[in-house]
Amino acid sequence: MFALMRTGLAIVALALALVLSQAGNAAAAPIPGDFFGVSSPDLIGQSSDARAPILADQRAAGVRLLRQLFDWHEIEADPGQYDWTALDSFMASAARAGMEVLPVVLYSPQWASSCPGDTDFDRCPPADPADLGNFVVTAIQRYGPNGSFWANNPTVPKLPITAWQLWNEPAIRSYWPSGPDPAEYVDLLKGAVPLIRDADPNAEIVGAGIPDSTSTGAVSMANYVSGMYAAGLKGLVDDVAIHLYDDDPAGAIQLVEQTRATMNANGDSATPIWATEFGWASAGKPNRFVTDLAGQAANLESLMSQLVARHEELGIRGLAEYDWHDASDQSNTTDVWELHLGLVDVNYAHKPAYGAFQSVAVDTTPPDTAIASAPSGTVAPGPQTVSFSSTQPGSDFQCNLDGAGWGACASPLDLGSLSLGSHALSVRATDPYGNTDPTPAAALWLVAQPGSGVKPAIKAPVLRLSGLTKQLRRLGPRKRQLKVAVSWPAAGRITLTLRAHGVLVARGTRLVRHRGRATLVLKLSTRGRRLLARSRKLPVVLREQFKPLTGPSAAASTKFVLLPR
């Protein structure tokens, strides 16, 4: 802890009482907590002890969702006979790691397959879609919100499955051997989804991921999505899933835009898009999806950043990279590209792609809000507009006009014709990760009739200095902001900064409409927190700047020393 040792004179115009608080978010995160995921098929065959460090490394990368194969033909090889052994172990490990699970229900058992005599009978859809639906119902009864698995394993944190993805890539022959047909896939949904919704009315039904494949017999993403809507897709699924494999990030973004346009044209603008696979290979036989280590990282960062920034515009539900772990050594340039899609190599060492994924998925830094244009000083009555921006693309905004309270807003903000008198507008940004700017931007102006003889409300105040009258308690490296009670002599802007050894420790600014008291938030800088963490005696300069609504500005400063208790 630190105590305050005074070395100056009293501040008359500004009475300060410094109270510590932890930084907090003012709004809910615009993207869901399970927005960033990976497919990690390597986990299913691991022991619990072997999974633990892998899951910890995935969480460190920002992964919060595991897209996991639920292999129907292995779990229910005989009708009504289930083997949940491998999945029970996996689900316990995932829950202990705090990971949500998105099952991909795939592969028909021979008794249910529509091609039971074929070698690849498991890749054919079921002859009766109700068989698939009943399997998912049984899985819900085990792992869903009221599942027996949680009741029978009370030491496992309850993290039930709430979303189910039905089949995979039916637009290519690998997963629809009879020949891809969007109407047939919609028929599968029509037979299975009602059973699932009866079992869990709140279940999130995710459509099969549709790629834009050029393989023999494949149907393009655009045609397949259009065909699903023509066959009655709308209302059957809660999310349309697509797989974003393309030459580069620009091509992948175009696939999202194209899908959103098709959905909107079919009156389904409210249904989100879930990118349940995307990625590039860092090695393997030359292919349009193959690049190198640096190219893989650059492509991932570019695509993810763009989709986060446009998540509201395009209605993005989540991003699940494929996949976590390479199945072949980086030096192998002759094998298939799918073996080199990992964020880690065959030995689980981080590839550059790991850092790229993490740089987008993990963000705890609040955005800075800036007002680009606004009325200033004394303005004539009439329509007034304010425009603003955020340092984090894809941010949402809240505005507070004249202290009426915070509400959602967008730039440019048309305020209409305001009444005569002083007006203040504060704006704060919340980025896609839920971080809210603790120091909102603000504008203050006076509306007056031309020639009305309105005089400045105050001349520049004289700021006489003295020591601070309150102790600064519990100031440590984990604190991120200070709340300062400040008295204003009139309408205007007050800015306070704390500096030590020339380093900015904390800063805050605020505008108010009238004389009185209010709370000013000072955000501690990263370098400032480091100074506080390692200093035994820290000389600090407090600088005050006050700009009244009309009239010249004034400034003053005082010094004090922080000492550890």
Coordinates of C-alpha atoms in Angstrom, one line a residue:
M1 CA 0.0 0.0 0.0
F2 CA 1.0 3.6 -0.4
A3 CA 0.4 6.7 1.7
L4 CA 0.5 10.3 0.6
M5 CA 3.2 12.8 1.8
R6 CA 2.2 16.4 1.0
T7 CA 4.7 18.9 -0.3
G8 CA 2.6 21.9 -1.6
L9 CA -0.2 24.4 -0.9
A10 CA -4.0 24.0 -0.9
I11 CA -6.1 23.7 -4.1
V12 CA -8.9 26.2 -3.6
A13 CA -10.8 26.0 -6.9
L14 CA -10.7 22.2 -7.1
A15 CA -11.4 20.2 -4.0
L16 CA -10.2 16.6 -4.5
A17 CA -11.1 13.4 -2.7
L18 CA -9.3 10.5 -4.3
V19 CA -11.1 7.1 -4.0
L20 CA -9.7 3.9 -5.6
S21 CA -11.8 1.6 -7.7
Q22 CA -11.2 -1.3 -10.0
A23 CA -11.8 -0.7 -13.7
G24 CA -15.1 -2.1 -14.9
N25 CA -17.1 -2.4 -18.1
A26 CA -20.1 -0.2 -18.6
A27 CA -21.7 -2.4 -21.2
A28 CA -22.1 -6.1 -22.0
A29 CA -19.7 -7.5 -24.5
P30 CA -21.1 -7.1 -28.1
I31 CA -19.6 -10.5 -29.0
P32 CA -20.5 -13.7 -27.1
G33 CA -18.0 -15.2 -24.7
D34 CA -17.6 -18.3 -26.9
F35 CA -17.0 -16.2 -30.0
F36 CA -13.4 -17.6 -30.5
G37 CA -13.0 -21.3 -30.9
V38 CA -11.0 -24.1 -32.5
S39 CA -11.5 -27.6 -33.7
S40 CA -9.2 -29.8 -31.6
P41 CA -9.7 -33.4 -32.7
D42 CA -6.4 -34.4 -31.0
L43 CA -8.1 -34.0 -27.6
I44 CA -10.6 -36.8 -27.8
G45 CA -7.9 -39.5 -27.7
Q46 CA -5.9 -38.0 -24.9
S47 CA -5.9 -38.8 -21.2
S48 CA -7.3 -36.3 -18.7
D49 CA -3.7 -35.5 -17.5
A50 CA -2.5 -35.0 -21.1
R51 CA -5.4 -32.7 -22.0
A52 CA -5.0 -30.3 -19.1
P53 CA -1.9 -28.4 -20.4
I54 CA -3.3 -28.4 -24.0
L55 CA -6.5 -26.8 -22.8
A56 CA -4.6 -24.3 -20.6
D57 CA -2.6 -23.3 -23.7
Q58 CA -5.8 -22.9 -25.7
R59 CA -7.3 -20.7 -23.1
A60 CA -4.2 -18.6 -23.1
A61 CA -4.6 -18.1 -26.8
G62 CA -8.2 -16.8 -26.2
V63 CA -10.0 -20.0 -27.2
R64 CA -13.3 -20.4 -25.3
L65 CA -15.1 -22.9 -27.5
L66 CA -14.1 -26.4 -28.8
R67 CA -15.9 -27.6 -31.9
Q68 CA -15.8 -31.3 -31.4
L69 CA -16.8 -34.3 -33.5
F70 CA -19.6 -36.4 -31.9
D71 CA -19.2 -39.5 -34.0
W72 CA -22.6 -41.1 -34.2
H73 CA -21.5 -44.3 -35.8
E74 CA -19.0 -45.0 -33.0
I75 CA -21.3 -43.9 -30.1
E76 CA -24.4 -45.8 -31.3
A77 CA -23.0 -48.7 -33.4
D78 CA -26.1 -50.7 -32.5
P79 CA -29.6 -49.1 -32.2
G80 CA -30.2 -47.9 -28.6
Q81 CA -26.7 -49.0 -27.4
Y82 CA -24.5 -46.1 -26.5
D83 CA -20.8 -45.8 -25.6
W84 CA -20.1 -42.4 -24.1
T85 CA -16.7 -43.3 -22.5
A86 CA -14.5 -41.2 -24.6
L87 CA -16.9 -38.2 -24.7
D88 CA -17.5 -38.4 -20.9
S89 CA -13.7 -38.0 -20.3
F90 CA -13.5 -35.2 -22.9
M91 CA -16.5 -33.3 -21.5
A92 CA -15.1 -33.4 -18.0
S93 CA -11.8 -32.0 -19.1
A94 CA -13.5 -29.3 -21.2
A95 CA -15.7 -28.2 -18.3
R96 CA -12.8 -28.1 -15.9
A97 CA -11.0 -25.8 -18.4
G98 CA -14.1 -23.6 -18.7
M99 CA -14.5 -24.4 -22.4
E100 CA -17.9 -24.4 -24.2
V101 CA -18.4 -27.3 -26.6
L102 CA -20.0 -27.2 -30.0
P103 CA -20.7 -30.8 -31.1
V104 CA -20.6 -31.6 -34.8
V105 CA -23.0 -34.6 -35.1
L106 CA -21.7 -36.6 -38.0
Y107 CA -21.2 -40.1 -39.5
S108 CA -24.2 -42.5 -39.7
P109 CA -24.0 -45.9 -38.1
Q110 CA -24.5 -48.7 -40.6
W111 CA -28.0 -49.5 -39.3
A112 CA -29.1 -45.9 -39.9
S113 CA -27.2 -45.1 -43.1
S114 CA -28.9 -44.4 -46.4
C115 CA -26.1 -46.5 -48.1
P116 CA -25.5 -49.4 -45.6
G117 CA -23.9 -51.6 -48.2
D118 CA -21.2 -49.0 -49.2
T119 CA -17.7 -49.0 -47.8
D120 CA -18.1 -45.4 -46.7
F121 CA -21.6 -46.0 -45.3
D122 CA -20.9 -43.7 -42.4
R123 CA -20.5 -40.7 -44.7
C124 CA -24.0 -41.1 -46.1
P125 CA -26.8 -39.2 -44.3
P126 CA -29.3 -41.3 -42.4
A127 CA -32.2 -42.9 -44.3
D128 CA -34.5 -41.6 -41.6
P129 CA -33.7 -38.1 -40.3
A130 CA -35.6 -38.9 -37.1
D131 CA -32.8 -41.3 -36.2
L132 CA -30.3 -38.4 -36.2
G133 CA -32.7 -36.3 -34.2
N134 CA -33.2 -39.0 -31.6
F135 CA -29.5 -39.4 -31.2
V136 CA -29.1 -35.7 -30.5
V137 CA -32.0 -36.0 -28.0
T138 CA -30.1 -38.7 -26.2
A139 CA -27.0 -36.6 -26.2
I140 CA -29.0 -33.6 -24.8
Q141 CA -30.3 -35.9 -22.0
R142 CA -26.7 -36.7 -21.1
Y143 CA -24.8 -33.4 -21.7
G144 CA -27.6 -30.7 -22.0
P145 CA -28.8 -28.3 -19.3
N146 CA -30.5 -31.1 -17.4
G147 CA -28.1 -33.8 -18.5
S148 CA -27.4 -36.9 -16.4
F149 CA -23.7 -36.4 -16.9
W150 CA -23.7 -33.3 -14.6
A151 CA -25.9 -34.9 -12.0
N152 CA -23.7 -38.0 -11.9
N153 CA -20.4 -36.0 -11.7
P154 CA -21.0 -33.3 -9.1
T155 CA -17.3 -32.5 -8.9
V156 CA -17.2 -31.4 -12.5
P157 CA -18.2 -27.8 -13.1
K158 CA -21.5 -27.8 -14.9
L159 CA -21.0 -26.4 -18.4
P160 CA -23.8 -28.0 -20.4
I161 CA -23.9 -28.1 -24.2
T162 CA -26.4 -25.6 -25.6
A163 CA -25.6 -25.6 -29.3
W164 CA -25.6 -28.5 -31.8
Q165 CA -24.2 -28.5 -35.3
L166 CA -26.0 -31.0 -37.6
W167 CA -23.7 -32.7 -40.2
N168 CA -20.7 -31.3 -42.0
E169 CA -20.0 -29.9 -45.5
P170 CA -23.0 -31.6 -47.3
A171 CA -22.1 -29.5 -50.3
I172 CA -19.2 -31.9 -51.2
R173 CA -19.3 -35.6 -52.0
S174 CA -17.1 -36.5 -49.1
Y175 CA -20.0 -35.9 -46.8
W176 CA -22.9 -36.5 -49.2
P177 CA -21.8 -39.4 -51.5
S178 CA -25.0 -39.6 -53.5
G179 CA -24.3 -36.1 -54.8
P180 CA -24.8 -32.8 -52.9
D181 CA -28.4 -31.6 -52.9
P182 CA -29.4 -28.7 -50.7
A183 CA -33.1 -29.8 -50.6
E184 CA -32.0 -33.2 -49.3
Y185 CA -30.0 -31.6 -46.5
V186 CA -33.0 -29.3 -45.6
D187 CA -35.2 -32.5 -45.5
L188 CA -32.7 -33.9 -43.0
L189 CA -33.1 -30.8 -40.8
K190 CA -36.9 -30.9 -41.1
G191 CA -36.9 -34.5 -39.8
A192 CA -34.4 -34.0 -36.9
V193 CA -34.8 -30.4 -35.7
P194 CA -38.4 -30.7 -34.2
L195 CA -37.3 -33.6 -32.0
I196 CA -34.3 -31.6 -30.8
R197 CA -36.4 -28.6 -30.0
D198 CA -38.8 -30.7 -28.1
A199 CA -36.0 -32.0 -25.9
D200 CA -34.4 -28.6 -25.4
P201 CA -36.5 -25.6 -26.5
N202 CA -33.5 -23.3 -25.9
A203 CA -31.1 -25.4 -28.0
E204 CA -29.1 -23.4 -30.6
I205 CA -29.3 -25.4 -33.9
V206 CA -26.3 -24.7 -36.2
G207 CA -26.5 -25.7 -39.8
A208 CA -23.8 -27.8 -41.4
G209 CA -20.7 -25.8 -42.4
I210 CA -20.9 -25.0 -46.2
P211 CA -17.5 -24.6 -48.0
D212 CA -16.9 -23.0 -51.3
S213 CA -15.3 -26.1 -52.8
T214 CA -14.2 -26.6 -56.4
S215 CA -13.8 -30.4 -55.9
T216 CA -15.5 -32.7 -58.4
G217 CA -19.2 -32.9 -57.8
A218 CA -19.3 -30.1 -55.3
V219 CA -21.9 -27.3 -55.2
S220 CA -20.6 -23.8 -54.7
M221 CA -21.3 -22.0 -51.5
A222 CA -23.5 -19.4 -53.2
N223 CA -25.6 -22.0 -55.0
Y224 CA -25.9 -24.3 -52.0
V225 CA -27.0 -21.6 -49.6
S226 CA -29.5 -20.3 -52.1
G227 CA -30.8 -23.9 -52.6
M228 CA -31.2 -24.4 -48.9
Y229 CA -33.4 -21.3 -48.7
A230 CA -35.4 -22.3 -51.7
A231 CA -36.1 -25.7 -49.9
G232 CA -37.3 -24.0 -46.7
L233 CA -34.2 -23.4 -44.5
K234 CA -35.5 -20.2 -42.9
G235 CA -36.6 -20.9 -39.3
L236 CA -35.0 -24.4 -39.1
V237 CA -31.6 -23.3 -37.8
D238 CA -30.5 -20.6 -35.4
D239 CA -27.2 -20.1 -37.2
V240 CA -26.1 -20.6 -40.9
A241 CA -22.6 -22.0 -40.8
I242 CA -20.0 -21.6 -43.5
H243 CA -16.3 -22.7 -44.0
L244 CA -14.0 -19.9 -45.1
Y245 CA -11.3 -21.6 -47.1
D246 CA -10.1 -19.3 -49.8
D247 CA -7.0 -18.0 -51.5
D248 CA -6.6 -15.0 -49.1
P249 CA -8.5 -13.0 -46.5
A250 CA -10.2 -10.8 -49.1
G251 CA -11.7 -13.8 -50.8
A252 CA -12.9 -15.2 -47.5
I253 CA -14.6 -11.9 -46.6
Q254 CA -16.3 -11.9 -49.9
L255 CA -17.8 -15.4 -49.1
V256 CA -19.3 -13.9 -45.9
E257 CA -20.6 -10.9 -47.7
Q258 CA -22.1 -13.1 -50.4
T259 CA -23.8 -15.4 -47.8
R260 CA -25.2 -12.4 -45.8
A261 CA -26.6 -10.9 -49.0
T262 CA -28.3 -14.2 -49.9
M263 CA -29.8 -14.5 -46.3
N264 CA -31.0 -10.9 -46.4
A265 CA -32.6 -11.5 -49.8
N266 CA -34.5 -14.4 -48.3
G267 CA -35.8 -12.4 -45.4
D268 CA -33.4 -13.9 -42.9
S269 CA -31.3 -10.9 -41.9
A270 CA -31.7 -11.7 -38.2
T271 CA -30.1 -15.1 -38.4
P272 CA -26.3 -15.0 -37.6
I273 CA -23.5 -16.6 -39.6
W274 CA -21.1 -18.9 -37.8
A275 CA -17.7 -19.5 -39.4
T276 CA -17.2 -23.0 -38.0
E277 CA -14.0 -23.5 -40.0
F278 CA -11.4 -21.3 -41.5
G279 CA -7.6 -21.4 -41.9
W280 CA -4.6 -21.7 -44.1
A281 CA -1.9 -24.3 -44.2
S282 CA 1.7 -23.4 -43.3
A283 CA 3.2 -26.3 -45.4
G284 CA 2.2 -29.3 -47.6
K285 CA 1.8 -29.9 -51.3
P286 CA 1.3 -26.7 -53.2
N287 CA -2.4 -25.6 -53.1
R288 CA -4.3 -22.4 -53.1
F289 CA -4.8 -22.8 -49.3
V290 CA -1.0 -23.4 -48.6
T291 CA 1.3 -20.6 -47.6
D292 CA 4.2 -20.5 -45.1
L293 CA 4.4 -19.9 -41.4
A294 CA 4.4 -16.1 -41.8
G295 CA 1.7 -16.2 -44.4
Q296 CA -0.5 -18.4 -42.3
A297 CA -0.2 -16.0 -39.4
A298 CA -0.8 -12.9 -41.5
N299 CA -3.9 -14.3 -43.1
L300 CA -5.4 -15.4 -39.8
E301 CA -4.9 -12.1 -38.2
S302 CA -6.2 -10.2 -41.2
L303 CA -9.4 -12.3 -41.5
M304 CA -10.2 -12.5 -37.8
S305 CA -9.6 -8.7 -37.3
Q306 CA -11.9 -7.8 -40.2
L307 CA -14.7 -10.1 -39.1
V308 CA -14.5 -8.8 -35.5
A309 CA -14.6 -5.2 -36.8
R310 CA -17.6 -6.1 -39.0
H311 CA -19.3 -8.6 -36.7
E312 CA -22.5 -6.4 -36.3
E313 CA -22.7 -5.5 -39.9
L314 CA -22.3 -9.0 -41.2
G315 CA -24.1 -10.7 -38.2
I316 CA -21.1 -12.9 -37.2
R317 CA -22.0 -15.4 -34.4
G318 CA -18.5 -16.8 -33.9
L319 CA -15.2 -17.9 -35.4
A320 CA -13.8 -21.4 -35.0
E321 CA -10.4 -22.0 -36.5
Y322 CA -9.5 -25.4 -38.0
D323 CA -7.5 -26.7 -36.4
W324 CA -5.4 -26.6 -33.2
H325 CA -2.6 -29.1 -33.9
D326 CA -0.6 -30.0 -37.0
A327 CA -0.6 -33.7 -37.9
S328 CA 2.6 -33.5 -40.0
D329 CA 6.0 -31.9 -39.6
Q330 CA 6.5 -28.4 -41.1
S331 CA 9.3 -29.7 -43.2
N332 CA 7.0 -32.1 -45.1
T333 CA 6.0 -30.3 -48.3
T334 CA 4.5 -33.2 -50.2
D335 CA 1.5 -34.2 -48.0
V336 CA -2.0 -32.8 -47.9
W337 CA -2.6 -29.2 -46.8
E338 CA -5.2 -30.3 -44.1
L339 CA -2.3 -31.6 -42.0
H340 CA -0.7 -28.2 -41.6
L341 CA -3.6 -26.0 -40.5
G342 CA -2.7 -26.0 -36.8
L343 CA -1.8 -23.1 -34.5
V344 CA 0.8 -25.4 -32.9
D345 CA 3.1 -27.9 -34.6
V346 CA 3.3 -31.7 -34.2
N347 CA 5.2 -31.2 -30.9
Y348 CA 2.7 -28.6 -29.6
A349 CA 5.2 -25.7 -30.0
H350 CA 3.6 -22.4 -30.9
K351 CA 3.6 -21.5 -34.6
P352 CA 3.4 -17.8 -35.5
A353 CA -0.3 -18.4 -36.2
Y354 CA -0.8 -19.0 -32.4
G355 CA 0.3 -15.4 -31.7
A356 CA -1.8 -14.1 -34.6
F357 CA -4.9 -15.8 -33.2
Q358 CA -4.1 -14.7 -29.7
S359 CA -3.6 -11.1 -30.8
V360 CA -7.2 -10.9 -32.0
A361 CA -8.9 -13.2 -29.5
V362 CA -7.4 -11.6 -26.4
D363 CA -8.1 -7.9 -25.8
T364 CA -8.5 -6.3 -22.4
T365 CA -7.4 -2.8 -23.5
P366 CA -10.3 -0.2 -23.4
P367 CA -10.8 1.8 -26.6
D368 CA -10.2 5.6 -26.7
T369 CA -13.2 7.7 -27.8
A370 CA -12.6 10.8 -29.8
I371 CA -15.1 13.5 -30.9
A372 CA -14.2 14.6 -34.5
S373 CA -16.7 17.5 -34.7
A374 CA -19.1 19.2 -32.4
P375 CA -20.5 22.6 -31.6
S376 CA -18.0 24.7 -29.7
G377 CA -18.2 27.9 -27.7
T378 CA -21.3 30.0 -28.4
V379 CA -23.5 28.8 -31.3
A380 CA -26.7 30.1 -32.8
P381 CA -29.9 28.1 -32.3
G382 CA -30.5 25.4 -35.0
P383 CA -29.8 21.8 -35.8
Q384 CA -26.5 20.5 -34.3
T385 CA -24.6 17.4 -35.1
V386 CA -21.7 15.6 -33.3
S387 CA -19.5 13.0 -34.9
F388 CA -17.2 10.7 -33.1
S389 CA -15.0 7.6 -33.4
S390 CA -13.2 4.8 -31.5
T391 CA -9.6 3.5 -31.8
Q392 CA -11.1 0.0 -31.9
P393 CA -13.0 -0.8 -35.1
G394 CA -16.4 -2.4 -34.6
S395 CA -17.1 -0.5 -31.4
D396 CA -20.5 0.4 -30.1
F397 CA -21.2 3.9 -28.6
Q398 CA -23.2 5.3 -25.8
C399 CA -24.0 9.0 -25.5
N400 CA -25.1 11.2 -22.5
L401 CA -26.7 14.5 -23.4
D402 CA -27.0 17.1 -20.6
G403 CA -26.8 14.4 -17.9
A404 CA -30.0 12.6 -19.0
G405 CA -28.3 9.2 -18.9
W406 CA -26.4 6.9 -21.2
G407 CA -28.1 5.5 -24.3
A408 CA -27.0 3.8 -27.5
C409 CA -26.0 6.2 -30.3
A410 CA -24.2 6.2 -33.6
S411 CA -22.0 8.7 -35.4
P412 CA -22.9 11.2 -36.8
L413 CA -25.5 12.0 -34.0
D414 CA -28.2 14.5 -35.0
L415 CA -29.2 16.5 -31.9
G416 CA -31.8 18.6 -33.6
S417 CA -32.4 22.1 -32.3
L418 CA -31.5 22.3 -28.6
S419 CA -32.9 24.9 -26.2
L420 CA -31.0 28.1 -25.3
G421 CA -28.3 27.6 -22.7
S422 CA -25.3 25.4 -22.1
H423 CA -25.2 21.8 -23.3
A424 CA -22.8 18.9 -22.7
L425 CA -22.5 15.7 -24.6
S426 CA -20.3 12.8 -23.4
V427 CA -19.6 9.8 -25.6
R428 CA -18.0 6.5 -24.7
A429 CA -17.0 3.5 -26.9
T430 CA -17.4 -0.2 -26.0
D431 CA -15.2 -2.4 -28.2
P432 CA -16.3 -5.8 -29.5
Y433 CA -14.7 -7.5 -26.5
G434 CA -16.8 -5.5 -24.0
N435 CA -14.1 -3.1 -22.9
T436 CA -15.5 0.3 -22.3
D437 CA -13.6 3.6 -22.5
P438 CA -13.3 4.8 -18.8
T439 CA -12.6 8.4 -19.9
P440 CA -15.5 9.4 -22.3
A441 CA -14.9 12.1 -24.8
A442 CA -17.0 15.2 -24.3
A443 CA -18.1 18.4 -25.9
L444 CA -19.6 21.5 -24.3
W445 CA -21.2 24.5 -25.9
L446 CA -23.6 27.4 -25.4
V447 CA -26.7 28.0 -27.5
A448 CA -27.6 31.7 -27.6
Q449 CA -29.5 34.1 -29.9
P450 CA -27.1 36.3 -31.9
G451 CA -26.6 39.7 -30.4
S452 CA -28.3 38.6 -27.1
G453 CA -25.5 40.0 -25.0
V454 CA -24.7 36.7 -23.3
K455 CA -21.6 37.2 -21.3
P456 CA -19.0 34.5 -20.4
A457 CA -20.2 32.6 -17.4
I458 CA -16.8 32.9 -15.7
K459 CA -13.4 34.4 -16.2
A460 CA -10.4 32.2 -15.9
P461 CA -10.3 31.0 -12.3
V462 CA -7.2 31.5 -10.2
L463 CA -5.9 28.1 -9.0
R464 CA -4.0 28.5 -5.8
L465 CA -2.1 25.5 -4.7
S466 CA -1.9 23.6 -1.5
G467 CA -1.4 20.0 -0.4
L468 CA -4.1 17.5 -1.0
T469 CA -6.5 16.9 1.9
K470 CA -7.2 13.2 1.4
Q471 CA -5.0 10.1 1.5
L472 CA -4.4 8.0 -1.6
R473 CA -5.1 4.5 -0.4
R474 CA -4.4 1.1 -1.8
L475 CA -2.8 2.4 -4.9
G476 CA -1.1 -0.7 -6.4
P477 CA -0.1 -2.2 -9.8
R478 CA -3.4 -4.1 -10.1
K479 CA -5.5 -0.9 -10.0
R480 CA -6.5 0.5 -13.3
Q481 CA -8.3 3.7 -12.5
L482 CA -8.9 6.3 -9.8
K483 CA -12.2 8.1 -9.1
V484 CA -11.7 11.7 -8.2
A485 CA -14.4 13.9 -6.7
V486 CA -13.9 17.4 -8.2
S487 CA -15.5 20.7 -7.6
W488 CA -16.1 22.9 -10.7
P489 CA -16.3 26.7 -10.4
A490 CA -18.4 26.9 -13.6
A491 CA -19.4 25.0 -16.8
G492 CA -16.2 23.8 -18.5
R493 CA -13.7 21.0 -18.9
I494 CA -11.3 19.8 -16.2
T495 CA -8.3 17.7 -17.0
L496 CA -6.1 16.1 -14.4
T497 CA -2.8 14.2 -15.0
L498 CA -0.4 12.5 -12.6
R499 CA 3.2 12.1 -13.8
A500 CA 6.2 10.5 -12.2
H501 CA 9.8 10.7 -13.6
G502 CA 8.2 12.2 -16.7
V503 CA 6.0 9.1 -17.2
L504 CA 2.2 9.5 -17.4
V505 CA 0.8 7.6 -14.4
A506 CA -2.9 8.5 -14.8
R507 CA -5.1 10.9 -16.8
G508 CA -8.7 11.9 -16.8
T509 CA -10.9 14.6 -18.3
R510 CA -14.6 15.6 -18.1
L511 CA -17.0 18.3 -19.1
V512 CA -19.9 19.6 -17.0
R513 CA -22.7 22.0 -17.7
H514 CA -22.7 24.0 -14.5
R515 CA -20.9 24.7 -11.3
G516 CA -20.9 21.9 -8.8
R517 CA -19.2 18.6 -7.9
A518 CA -18.8 15.5 -10.0
T519 CA -16.6 12.4 -10.3
L520 CA -13.7 12.4 -12.6
V521 CA -12.2 9.0 -13.7
L522 CA -8.4 8.9 -14.1
K523 CA -7.1 5.9 -16.1
L524 CA -3.8 4.5 -14.9
S525 CA -1.3 3.8 -17.7
T526 CA 0.5 0.6 -18.1
R527 CA 3.9 2.2 -17.5
G528 CA 2.4 4.1 -14.5
R529 CA 1.3 0.8 -12.9
R530 CA 4.8 -0.6 -13.5
L531 CA 6.3 2.4 -11.7
L532 CA 4.0 1.9 -8.8
A533 CA 4.8 -1.8 -8.6
R534 CA 8.6 -1.3 -8.2
S535 CA 8.9 2.1 -6.5
R536 CA 9.5 2.7 -2.8
K537 CA 9.4 6.4 -3.0
L538 CA 7.7 8.0 -6.0
P539 CA 7.6 11.8 -6.6
V540 CA 4.4 12.6 -8.4
V541 CA 3.2 15.8 -10.1
L542 CA -0.5 16.5 -10.2
R543 CA -1.4 18.9 -13.0
E544 CA -4.8 20.6 -13.3
Q545 CA -6.1 22.3 -16.4
F546 CA -9.5 24.0 -16.5
K547 CA -11.2 25.5 -19.6
P548 CA -14.5 27.3 -18.9
L549 CA -17.3 27.3 -21.4
T550 CA -16.3 30.8 -22.4
G551 CA -13.1 32.6 -21.5
P552 CA -9.4 31.7 -21.2
S553 CA -8.0 28.5 -19.7
A554 CA -6.1 28.2 -16.5
A555 CA -3.6 25.6 -15.2
A556 CA -1.7 24.7 -12.1
S557 CA 0.3 21.9 -10.6
T558 CA 1.4 20.5 -7.2
K559 CA 3.8 17.8 -6.1
F560 CA 3.6 15.0 -3.6
V561 CA 5.4 11.8 -2.9
L562 CA 3.9 8.3 -2.7
L563 CA 5.6 6.2 0.1
P564 CA 4.9 2.5 0.8
R565 CA 3.3 1.7 4.1

